[in-house]
JSON list of N, CA and C in Angstrom, two decimals:
[
{"chain": "A", "resi": 1, "resn": "UNK", "atom": "N", "xyz": [0.64, -1.11, -0.01]},
{"chain": "A", "resi": 1, "resn": "UNK", "atom": "CA", "xyz": [-0.07, -0.04, -0.04]},
{"chain": "A", "resi": 1, "resn": "UNK", "atom": "C", "xyz": [0.76, 1.03, 0.20]},
{"chain": "A", "resi": 2, "resn": "UNK", "atom": "N", "xyz": [-0.06, 2.44, -0.33]},
{"chain": "A", "resi": 2, "resn": "UNK", "atom": "CA", "xyz": [1.07, 3.32, -0.20]},
{"chain": "A", "resi": 2, "resn": "UNK", "atom": "C", "xyz": [0.74, 4.25, 1.18]},
{"chain": "A", "resi": 3, "resn": "UNK", "atom": "N", "xyz": [1.16, 5.13, 1.54]},
{"chain": "A", "resi": 3, "resn": "UNK", "atom": "CA", "xyz": [1.40, 6.18, 2.11]},
{"chain": "A", "resi": 3, "resn": "UNK", "atom": "C", "xyz": [0.71, 7.38, 1.46]},
{"chain": "A", "resi": 4, "resn": "UNK", "atom": "N", "xyz": [-0.28, 8.18, 1.59]},
{"chain": "A", "resi": 4, "resn": "UNK", "atom": "CA", "xyz": [-0.92, 9.75, 1.14]},
{"chain": "A", "resi": 4, "resn": "UNK", "atom": "C", "xyz": [-1.58, 10.04, 2.09]},
{"chain": "A", "resi": 5, "resn": "UNK", "atom": "N", "xyz": [-2.91, 10.89, 1.31]},
{"chain": "A", "resi": 5, "resn": "UNK", "atom": "CA", "xyz": [-3.74, 11.38, 1.72]},
{"chain": "A", "resi": 5, "resn": "UNK", "atom": "C", "xyz": [-5.43, 10.91, 1.67]},
{"chain": "A", "resi": 6, "resn": "UNK", "atom": "N", "xyz": [-6.04, 10.46, 3.09]},
{"chain": "A", "resi": 6, "resn": "UNK", "atom": "CA", "xyz": [-7.66, 9.92, 2.58]},
{"chain": "A", "resi": 6, "resn": "UNK", "atom": "C", "xyz": [-8.43, 10.99, 2.25]},
{"chain": "A", "resi": 7, "resn": "UNK", "atom": "N", "xyz": [-9.10, 10.86, 1.38]},
{"chain": "A", "resi": 7, "resn": "UNK", "atom": "CA", "xyz": [-10.15, 11.79, 0.81]},
{"chain": "A", "resi": 7, "resn": "UNK", "atom": "C", "xyz": [-11.41, 11.39, 2.25]},
{"chain": "A", "resi": 8, "resn": "UNK", "atom": "N", "xyz": [-11.45, 12.55, 2.97]},
{"chain": "A", "resi": 8, "resn": "UNK", "atom": "CA", "xyz": [-12.81, 12.60, 4.06]},
{"chain": "A", "resi": 8, "resn": "UNK", "atom": "C", "xyz": [-13.83, 12.43, 3.41]},
{"chain": "A", "resi": 9, "resn": "UNK", "atom": "N", "xyz": [-13.90, 13.91, 2.93]},
{"chain": "A", "resi": 9, "resn": "UNK", "atom": "CA", "xyz": [-15.35, 14.34, 2.62]},
{"chain": "A", "resi": 9, "resn": "UNK", "atom": "C", "xyz": [-14.74, 15.13, 0.63]},
{"chain": "A", "resi": 10, "resn": "UNK", "atom": "N", "xyz": [-16.16, 15.32, 0.23]},
{"chain": "A", "resi": 10, "resn": "UNK", "atom": "CA", "xyz": [-15.80, 15.62, -1.47]},
{"chain": "A", "resi": 10, "resn": "UNK", "atom": "C", "xyz": [-17.00, 16.09, -1.52]},
{"chain": "A", "resi": 11, "resn": "UNK", "atom": "N", "xyz": [-17.15, 17.23, -2.18]},
{"chain": "A", "resi": 11, "resn": "UNK", "atom": "CA", "xyz": [-18.18, 17.86, -2.58]},
{"chain": "A", "resi": 11, "resn": "UNK", "atom": "C", "xyz": [-18.54, 17.15, -3.89]},
{"chain": "A", "resi": 12, "resn": "UNK", "atom": "N", "xyz": [-19.97, 16.92, -3.72]},
{"chain": "A", "resi": 12, "resn": "UNK", "atom": "CA", "xyz": [-20.55, 15.98, -4.85]},
{"chain": "A", "resi": 12, "resn": "UNK", "atom": "C", "xyz": [-20.78, 16.47, -6.36]},
{"chain": "A", "resi": 13, "resn": "UNK", "atom": "N", "xyz": [-20.47, 17.91, -6.43]},
{"chain": "A", "resi": 13, "resn": "UNK", "atom": "CA", "xyz": [-20.44, 18.57, -7.83]},
{"chain": "A", "resi": 13, "resn": "UNK", "atom": "C", "xyz": [-19.32, 18.77, -8.30]},
{"chain": "A", "resi": 14, "resn": "UNK", "atom": "N", "xyz": [-18.18, 18.43, -7.67]},
{"chain": "A", "resi": 14, "resn": "UNK", "atom": "CA", "xyz": [-17.03, 18.98, -8.19]},
{"chain": "A", "resi": 14, "resn": "UNK", "atom": "C", "xyz": [-16.25, 17.91, -8.93]},
{"chain": "A", "resi": 15, "resn": "UNK", "atom": "N", "xyz": [-15.32, 18.50, -10.36]},
{"chain": "A", "resi": 15, "resn": "UNK", "atom": "CA", "xyz": [-14.87, 17.38, -11.03]},
{"chain": "A", "resi": 15, "resn": "UNK", "atom": "C", "xyz": [-14.35, 16.18, -10.51]},
{"chain": "A", "resi": 16, "resn": "UNK", "atom": "N", "xyz": [-13.90, 16.22, -9.57]},
{"chain": "A", "resi": 16, "resn": "UNK", "atom": "CA", "xyz": [-13.44, 14.81, -9.21]},
{"chain": "A", "resi": 16, "resn": "UNK", "atom": "C", "xyz": [-14.04, 14.29, -8.71]},
{"chain": "A", "resi": 17, "resn": "UNK", "atom": "N", "xyz": [-15.31, 14.40, -8.26]},
{"chain": "A", "resi": 17, "resn": "UNK", "atom": "CA", "xyz": [-16.30, 13.64, -8.07]},
{"chain": "A", "resi": 17, "resn": "UNK", "atom": "C", "xyz": [-16.90, 12.83, -8.92]},
{"chain": "A", "resi": 18, "resn": "UNK", "atom": "N", "xyz": [-17.41, 13.74, -9.50]},
{"chain": "A", "resi": 18, "resn": "UNK", "atom": "CA", "xyz": [-17.57, 13.46, -11.56]},
{"chain": "A", "resi": 18, "resn": "UNK", "atom": "C", "xyz": [-16.62, 12.59, -12.02]},
{"chain": "A", "resi": 19, "resn": "UNK", "atom": "N", "xyz": [-15.83, 12.62, -11.94]},
{"chain": "A", "resi": 19, "resn": "UNK", "atom": "CA", "xyz": [-14.78, 11.79, -12.47]},
{"chain": "A", "resi": 19, "resn": "UNK", "atom": "C", "xyz": [-14.41, 10.46, -11.32]},
{"chain": "A", "resi": 20, "resn": "UNK", "atom": "N", "xyz": [-15.16, 10.36, -10.31]},
{"chain": "A", "resi": 20, "resn": "UNK", "atom": "CA", "xyz": [-14.89, 9.21, -10.02]},
{"chain": "A", "resi": 20, "resn": "UNK", "atom": "C", "xyz": [-14.25, 9.16, -8.34]},
{"chain": "A", "resi": 21, "resn": "UNK", "atom": "N", "xyz": [-13.58, 10.38, -7.90]},
{"chain": "A", "resi": 21, "resn": "UNK", "atom": "CA", "xyz": [-12.89, 10.12, -6.61]},
{"chain": "A", "resi": 21, "resn": "UNK", "atom": "C", "xyz": [-14.13, 9.95, -5.72]},
{"chain": "A", "resi": 22, "resn": "UNK", "atom": "N", "xyz": [-13.85, 8.73, -4.39]},
{"chain": "A", "resi": 22, "resn": "UNK", "atom": "CA", "xyz": [-14.61, 9.03, -3.60]},
{"chain": "A", "resi": 22, "resn": "UNK", "atom": "C", "xyz": [-14.20, 8.89, -2.30]},
{"chain": "A", "resi": 23, "resn": "UNK", "atom": "N", "xyz": [-14.93, 9.15, -1.53]},
{"chain": "A", "resi": 23, "resn": "UNK", "atom": "CA", "xyz": [-14.86, 9.41, 0.22]},
{"chain": "A", "resi": 23, "resn": "UNK", "atom": "C", "xyz": [-14.36, 8.30, 0.32]},
{"chain": "A", "resi": 24, "resn": "UNK", "atom": "N", "xyz": [-12.95, 8.03, 1.25]},
{"chain": "A", "resi": 24, "resn": "UNK", "atom": "CA", "xyz": [-11.94, 6.90, 1.74]},
{"chain": "A", "resi": 24, "resn": "UNK", "atom": "C", "xyz": [-10.79, 6.64, 0.77]},
{"chain": "A", "resi": 25, "resn": "UNK", "atom": "N", "xyz": [-11.12, 7.16, -0.55]},
{"chain": "A", "resi": 25, "resn": "UNK", "atom": "CA", "xyz": [-9.70, 7.10, -1.16]},
{"chain": "A", "resi": 25, "resn": "UNK", "atom": "C", "xyz": [-8.77, 7.51, -0.73]},
{"chain": "A", "resi": 26, "resn": "UNK", "atom": "N", "xyz": [-7.38, 6.89, -1.11]},
{"chain": "A", "resi": 26, "resn": "UNK", "atom": "CA", "xyz": [-5.97, 7.43, -0.47]},
{"chain": "A", "resi": 26, "resn": "UNK", "atom": "C", "xyz": [-5.33, 8.20, -1.66]},
{"chain": "A", "resi": 27, "resn": "UNK", "atom": "N", "xyz": [-5.12, 9.21, -1.65]},
{"chain": "A", "resi": 27, "resn": "UNK", "atom": "CA", "xyz": [-4.68, 9.97, -2.72]},
{"chain": "A", "resi": 27, "resn": "UNK", "atom": "C", "xyz": [-2.76, 10.15, -2.40]},
{"chain": "A", "resi": 28, "resn": "UNK", "atom": "N", "xyz": [-2.39, 9.44, -3.58]},
{"chain": "A", "resi": 28, "resn": "UNK", "atom": "CA", "xyz": [-0.96, 8.72, -3.11]},
{"chain": "A", "resi": 28, "resn": "UNK", "atom": "C", "xyz": [0.01, 9.94, -4.25]},
{"chain": "A", "resi": 29, "resn": "UNK", "atom": "N", "xyz": [-0.01, 10.64, -5.12]},
{"chain": "A", "resi": 29, "resn": "UNK", "atom": "CA", "xyz": [0.77, 10.90, -6.17]},
{"chain": "A", "resi": 29, "resn": "UNK", "atom": "C", "xyz": [-0.31, 12.12, -6.69]},
{"chain": "A", "resi": 30, "resn": "UNK", "atom": "N", "xyz": [0.22, 13.29, -7.14]},
{"chain": "A", "resi": 30, "resn": "UNK", "atom": "CA", "xyz": [-0.10, 14.19, -7.88]},
{"chain": "A", "resi": 30, "resn": "UNK", "atom": "C", "xyz": [0.72, 14.50, -9.18]},
{"chain": "A", "resi": 31, "resn": "UNK", "atom": "N", "xyz": [0.40, 14.25, -9.97]},
{"chain": "A", "resi": 31, "resn": "UNK", "atom": "CA", "xyz": [1.83, 14.22, -11.15]},
{"chain": "A", "resi": 31, "resn": "UNK", "atom": "C", "xyz": [2.51, 13.49, -10.83]},
{"chain": "A", "resi": 32, "resn": "UNK", "atom": "N", "xyz": [3.83, 13.57, -10.97]},
{"chain": "A", "resi": 32, "resn": "UNK", "atom": "CA", "xyz": [4.97, 12.63, -10.61]},
{"chain": "A", "resi": 32, "resn": "UNK", "atom": "C", "xyz": [5.34, 12.78, -9.25]},
{"chain": "A", "resi": 33, "resn": "UNK", "atom": "N", "xyz": [4.50, 13.75, -8.37]},
{"chain": "A", "resi": 33, "resn": "UNK", "atom": "CA", "xyz": [5.24, 13.93, -7.16]},
{"chain": "A", "resi": 33, "resn": "UNK", "atom": "C", "xyz": [4.30, 12.73, -6.45]},
{"chain": "A", "resi": 34, "resn": "UNK", "atom": "N", "xyz": [5.26, 12.27, -5.14]},
{"chain": "A", "resi": 34, "resn": "UNK", "atom": "CA", "xyz": [4.26, 11.55, -4.18]},
{"chain": "A", "resi": 34, "resn": "UNK", "atom": "C", "xyz": [4.25, 11.94, -3.05]},
{"chain": "A", "resi": 35, "resn": "UNK", "atom": "N", "xyz": [2.76, 11.77, -2.31]},
{"chain": "A", "resi": 35, "resn": "UNK", "atom": "CA", "xyz": [2.03, 12.36, -1.27]},
{"chain": "A", "resi": 35, "resn": "UNK", "atom": "C", "xyz": [2.12, 11.84, 0.03]},
{"chain": "A", "resi": 36, "resn": "UNK", "atom": "N", "xyz": [2.95, 11.88, 1.32]},
{"chain": "A", "resi": 36, "resn": "UNK", "atom": "CA", "xyz": [3.37, 11.17, 2.23]},
{"chain": "A", "resi": 36, "resn": "UNK", "atom": "C", "xyz": [2.09, 11.78, 2.97]},
{"chain": "A", "resi": 37, "resn": "UNK", "atom": "N", "xyz": [2.03, 13.29, 3.25]},
{"chain": "A", "resi": 37, "resn": "UNK", "atom": "CA", "xyz": [1.15, 13.92, 4.25]},
{"chain": "A", "resi": 37, "resn": "UNK", "atom": "C", "xyz": [0.08, 14.83, 3.62]},
{"chain": "A", "resi": 38, "resn": "UNK", "atom": "N", "xyz": [-0.82, 15.23, 4.35]},
{"chain": "A", "resi": 38, "resn": "UNK", "atom": "CA", "xyz": [-1.62, 16.23, 4.16]},
{"chain": "A", "resi": 38, "resn": "UNK", "atom": "C", "xyz": [-0.55, 17.85, 3.94]},
{"chain": "A", "resi": 39, "resn": "UNK", "atom": "N", "xyz": [0.37, 17.80, 4.47]},
{"chain": "A", "resi": 39, "resn": "UNK", "atom": "CA", "xyz": [1.46, 18.93, 4.03]},
{"chain": "A", "resi": 39, "resn": "UNK", "atom": "C", "xyz": [1.67, 18.89, 2.82]},
{"chain": "A", "resi": 40, "resn": "UNK", "atom": "N", "xyz": [2.29, 17.70, 2.44]},
{"chain": "A", "resi": 40, "resn": "UNK", "atom": "CA", "xyz": [2.64, 17.98, 1.35]},
{"chain": "A", "resi": 40, "resn": "UNK", "atom": "C", "xyz": [1.89, 18.15, -0.22]},
{"chain": "A", "resi": 41, "resn": "UNK", "atom": "N", "xyz": [0.55, 17.22, 0.11]},
{"chain": "A", "resi": 41, "resn": "UNK", "atom": "CA", "xyz": [-0.92, 17.68, -0.54]},
{"chain": "A", "resi": 41, "resn": "UNK", "atom": "C", "xyz": [-1.09, 18.79, -0.86]},
{"chain": "A", "resi": 42, "resn": "UNK", "atom": "N", "xyz": [-1.03, 19.90, 0.63]},
{"chain": "A", "resi": 42, "resn": "UNK", "atom": "CA", "xyz": [-1.39, 21.07, 0.11]},
{"chain": "A", "resi": 42, "resn": "UNK", "atom": "C", "xyz": [-0.25, 22.17, -0.68]},
{"chain": "A", "resi": 43, "resn": "UNK", "atom": "N", "xyz": [0.98, 21.55, -0.19]},
{"chain": "A", "resi": 43, "resn": "UNK", "atom": "CA", "xyz": [1.95, 22.69, -1.00]},
{"chain": "A", "resi": 43, "resn": "UNK", "atom": "C", "xyz": [1.82, 22.37, -2.33]},
{"chain": "A", "resi": 44, "resn": "UNK", "atom": "N", "xyz": [1.76, 21.19, -2.70]},
{"chain": "A", "resi": 44, "resn": "UNK", "atom": "CA", "xyz": [1.87, 20.69, -4.39]},
{"chain": "A", "resi": 44, "resn": "UNK", "atom": "C", "xyz": [0.05, 21.39, -5.03]},
{"chain": "A", "resi": 45, "resn": "UNK", "atom": "N", "xyz": [-0.58, 21.34, -4.36]},
{"chain": "A", "resi": 45, "resn": "UNK", "atom": "CA", "xyz": [-1.65, 22.13, -4.56]},
{"chain": "A", "resi": 45, "resn": "UNK", "atom": "C", "xyz": [-2.24, 23.15, -4.90]},
{"chain": "A", "resi": 46, "resn": "UNK", "atom": "N", "xyz": [-1.08, 24.14, -3.95]},
{"chain": "A", "resi": 46, "resn": "UNK", "atom": "CA", "xyz": [-0.78, 25.33, -4.08]},
{"chain": "A", "resi": 46, "resn": "UNK", "atom": "C", "xyz": [-0.20, 25.87, -5.24]},
{"chain": "A", "resi": 47, "resn": "UNK", "atom": "N", "xyz": [0.80, 24.97, -5.45]},
{"chain": "A", "resi": 47, "resn": "UNK", "atom": "CA", "xyz": [1.92, 25.41, -6.26]},
{"chain": "A", "resi": 47, "resn": "UNK", "atom": "C", "xyz": [1.01, 25.03, -8.09]},
{"chain": "A", "resi": 48, "resn": "UNK", "atom": "N", "xyz": [-0.17, 24.67, -8.18]},
{"chain": "A", "resi": 48, "resn": "UNK", "atom": "CA", "xyz": [-0.34, 24.11, -9.46]},
{"chain": "A", "resi": 48, "resn": "UNK", "atom": "C", "xyz": [-1.17, 25.30, -9.74]},
{"chain": "A", "resi": 49, "resn": "UNK", "atom": "N", "xyz": [-0.77, 25.56, -11.09]},
{"chain": "A", "resi": 49, "resn": "UNK", "atom": "CA", "xyz": [-1.20, 26.75, -11.76]},
{"chain": "A", "resi": 49, "resn": "UNK", "atom": "C", "xyz": [-2.51, 26.78, -12.84]},
{"chain": "A", "resi": 50, "resn": "UNK", "atom": "N", "xyz": [-3.35, 27.74, -12.48]},
{"chain": "A", "resi": 50, "resn": "UNK", "atom": "CA", "xyz": [-4.46, 27.20, -13.01]},
{"chain": "A", "resi": 50, "resn": "UNK", "atom": "C", "xyz": [-4.47, 27.47, -14.78]},
{"chain": "A", "resi": 51, "resn": "UNK", "atom": "N", "xyz": [-5.44, 26.23, -15.24]},
{"chain": "A", "resi": 51, "resn": "UNK", "atom": "CA", "xyz": [-5.24, 25.83, -16.36]},
{"chain": "A", "resi": 51, "resn": "UNK", "atom": "C", "xyz": [-4.02, 24.64, -16.56]},
{"chain": "A", "resi": 52, "resn": "UNK", "atom": "N", "xyz": [-2.90, 24.52, -15.35]},
{"chain": "A", "resi": 52, "resn": "UNK", "atom": "CA", "xyz": [-2.08, 23.40, -15.59]},
{"chain": "A", "resi": 52, "resn": "UNK", "atom": "C", "xyz": [-2.86, 21.90, -15.48]},
{"chain": "A", "resi": 53, "resn": "UNK", "atom": "N", "xyz": [-2.42, 21.46, -16.57]},
{"chain": "A", "resi": 53, "resn": "UNK", "atom": "CA", "xyz": [-3.39, 19.83, -16.47]},
{"chain": "A", "resi": 53, "resn": "UNK", "atom": "C", "xyz": [-2.53, 19.11, -15.55]},
{"chain": "A", "resi": 54, "resn": "UNK", "atom": "N", "xyz": [-2.82, 18.32, -14.88]},
{"chain": "A", "resi": 54, "resn": "UNK", "atom": "CA", "xyz": [-2.15, 17.13, -13.61]},
{"chain": "A", "resi": 54, "resn": "UNK", "atom": "C", "xyz": [-3.08, 16.07, -13.51]},
{"chain": "A", "resi": 55, "resn": "UNK", "atom": "N", "xyz": [-2.20, 14.81, -13.36]},
{"chain": "A", "resi": 55, "resn": "UNK", "atom": "CA", "xyz": [-3.12, 13.79, -13.27]},
{"chain": "A", "resi": 55, "resn": "UNK", "atom": "C", "xyz": [-2.98, 13.50, -11.42]},
{"chain": "A", "resi": 56, "resn": "UNK", "atom": "N", "xyz": [-4.28, 12.72, -10.99]},
{"chain": "A", "resi": 56, "resn": "UNK", "atom": "CA", "xyz": [-4.37, 12.44, -9.65]},
{"chain": "A", "resi": 56, "resn": "UNK", "atom": "C", "xyz": [-4.40, 10.91, -9.49]},
{"chain": "A", "resi": 57, "resn": "UNK", "atom": "N", "xyz": [-3.38, 10.28, -8.31]},
{"chain": "A", "resi": 57, "resn": "UNK", "atom": "CA", "xyz": [-3.50, 8.95, -8.39]},
{"chain": "A", "resi": 57, "resn": "UNK", "atom": "C", "xyz": [-4.00, 8.01, -7.00]},
{"chain": "A", "resi": 58, "resn": "UNK", "atom": "N", "xyz": [-5.12, 7.81, -6.95]},
{"chain": "A", "resi": 58, "resn": "UNK", "atom": "CA", "xyz": [-5.36, 7.32, -5.94]},
{"chain": "A", "resi": 58, "resn": "UNK", "atom": "C", "xyz": [-5.38, 5.87, -5.53]},
{"chain": "A", "resi": 59, "resn": "UNK", "atom": "N", "xyz": [-5.64, 5.24, -4.81]},
{"chain": "A", "resi": 59, "resn": "UNK", "atom": "CA", "xyz": [-5.62, 3.44, -4.35]},
{"chain": "A", "resi": 59, "resn": "UNK", "atom": "C", "xyz": [-7.29, 3.55, -3.77]},
{"chain": "A", "resi": 60, "resn": "UNK", "atom": "N", "xyz": [-7.81, 2.28, -3.82]},
{"chain": "A", "resi": 60, "resn": "UNK", "atom": "CA", "xyz": [-8.98, 2.19, -3.24]},
{"chain": "A", "resi": 60, "resn": "UNK", "atom": "C", "xyz": [-9.36, 0.11, -3.37]},
{"chain": "A", "resi": 61, "resn": "UNK", "atom": "N", "xyz": [-9.24, -0.08, -2.31]},
{"chain": "A", "resi": 61, "resn": "UNK", "atom": "CA", "xyz": [-9.23, -1.37, -2.02]},
{"chain": "A", "resi": 61, "resn": "UNK", "atom": "C", "xyz": [-8.34, -2.28, -2.59]},
{"chain": "A", "resi": 62, "resn": "UNK", "atom": "N", "xyz": [-7.04, -1.54, -2.16]},
{"chain": "A", "resi": 62, "resn": "UNK", "atom": "CA", "xyz": [-5.72, -1.72, -3.07]},
{"chain": "A", "resi": 62, "resn": "UNK", "atom": "C", "xyz": [-5.28, -1.90, -4.03]},
{"chain": "A", "resi": 63, "resn": "UNK", "atom": "N", "xyz": [-6.43, -1.41, -5.15]},
{"chain": "A", "resi": 63, "resn": "UNK", "atom": "CA", "xyz": [-6.38, -1.23, -6.37]},
{"chain": "A", "resi": 63, "resn": "UNK", "atom": "C", "xyz": [-6.02, -0.12, -6.78]},
{"chain": "A", "resi": 64, "resn": "UNK", "atom": "N", "xyz": [-4.99, 0.42, -7.60]},
{"chain": "A", "resi": 64, "resn": "UNK", "atom": "CA", "xyz": [-4.62, 1.88, -8.20]},
{"chain": "A", "resi": 64, "resn": "UNK", "atom": "C", "xyz": [-5.44, 2.51, -9.45]},
{"chain": "A", "resi": 65, "resn": "UNK", "atom": "N", "xyz": [-5.74, 3.45, -9.32]},
{"chain": "A", "resi": 65, "resn": "UNK", "atom": "CA", "xyz": [-6.66, 4.45, -10.20]},
{"chain": "A", "resi": 65, "resn": "UNK", "atom": "C", "xyz": [-5.95, 5.56, -10.37]},
{"chain": "A", "resi": 66, "resn": "UNK", "atom": "N", "xyz": [-6.27, 6.13, -11.85]},
{"chain": "A", "resi": 66, "resn": "UNK", "atom": "CA", "xyz": [-5.86, 7.58, -11.76]},
{"chain": "A", "resi": 66, "resn": "UNK", "atom": "C", "xyz": [-7.03, 8.15, -12.46]},
{"chain": "A", "resi": 67, "resn": "UNK", "atom": "N", "xyz": [-7.24, 9.59, -12.08]},
{"chain": "A", "resi": 67, "resn": "UNK", "atom": "CA", "xyz": [-7.53, 10.52, -13.23]},
{"chain": "A", "resi": 67, "resn": "UNK", "atom": "C", "xyz": [-6.86, 11.45, -13.74]},
{"chain": "A", "resi": 68, "resn": "UNK", "atom": "N", "xyz": [-7.05, 11.15, -15.09]},
{"chain": "A", "resi": 68, "resn": "UNK", "atom": "CA", "xyz": [-5.91, 12.31, -15.99]},
{"chain": "A", "resi": 68, "resn": "UNK", "atom": "C", "xyz": [-6.78, 13.30, -16.67]},
{"chain": "A", "resi": 69, "resn": "UNK", "atom": "N", "xyz": [-5.74, 14.43, -16.83]},
{"chain": "A", "resi": 69, "resn": "UNK", "atom": "CA", "xyz": [-6.48, 15.31, -17.45]},
{"chain": "A", "resi": 69, "resn": "UNK", "atom": "C", "xyz": [-6.96, 16.42, -16.52]},
{"chain": "A", "resi": 70, "resn": "UNK", "atom": "N", "xyz": [-6.84, 16.47, -15.25]},
{"chain": "A", "resi": 70, "resn": "UNK", "atom": "CA", "xyz": [-7.62, 17.44, -14.50]},
{"chain": "A", "resi": 70, "resn": "UNK", "atom": "C", "xyz": [-6.82, 19.02, -14.77]},
{"chain": "A", "resi": 71, "resn": "UNK", "atom": "N", "xyz": [-7.38, 20.36, -14.38]},
{"chain": "A", "resi": 71, "resn": "UNK", "atom": "CA", "xyz": [-7.11, 21.29, -14.64]},
{"chain": "A", "resi": 71, "resn": "UNK", "atom": "C", "xyz": [-7.30, 22.12, -13.63]},
{"chain": "A", "resi": 72, "resn": "UNK", "atom": "N", "xyz": [-6.45, 23.40, -13.03]},
{"chain": "A", "resi": 72, "resn": "UNK", "atom": "CA", "xyz": [-6.72, 23.96, -11.90]},
{"chain": "A", "resi": 72, "resn": "UNK", "atom": "C", "xyz": [-8.04, 25.08, -12.80]},
{"chain": "A", "resi": 73, "resn": "UNK", "atom": "N", "xyz": [-8.81, 25.57, -12.08]},
{"chain": "A", "resi": 73, "resn": "UNK", "atom": "CA", "xyz": [-9.64, 26.65, -12.79]},
{"chain": "A", "resi": 73, "resn": "UNK", "atom": "C", "xyz": [-9.14, 27.71, -12.10]}
]
């Protein structure tokens, strides 16, 4: 399993929810940057620029998933 950040709540109307991210998923990588902690996650999210495309990688039930072509609005 990965280290990462567990999704505790997700806005149902959000792009991530529409693309399949669920409560309880473990986000372990954004782009090519591994995430070990909530601090890592926040730092990466803050650095994403508007309209920059990125992929988000997460684990659910020991399976790895990815949501590609996300971008910051």
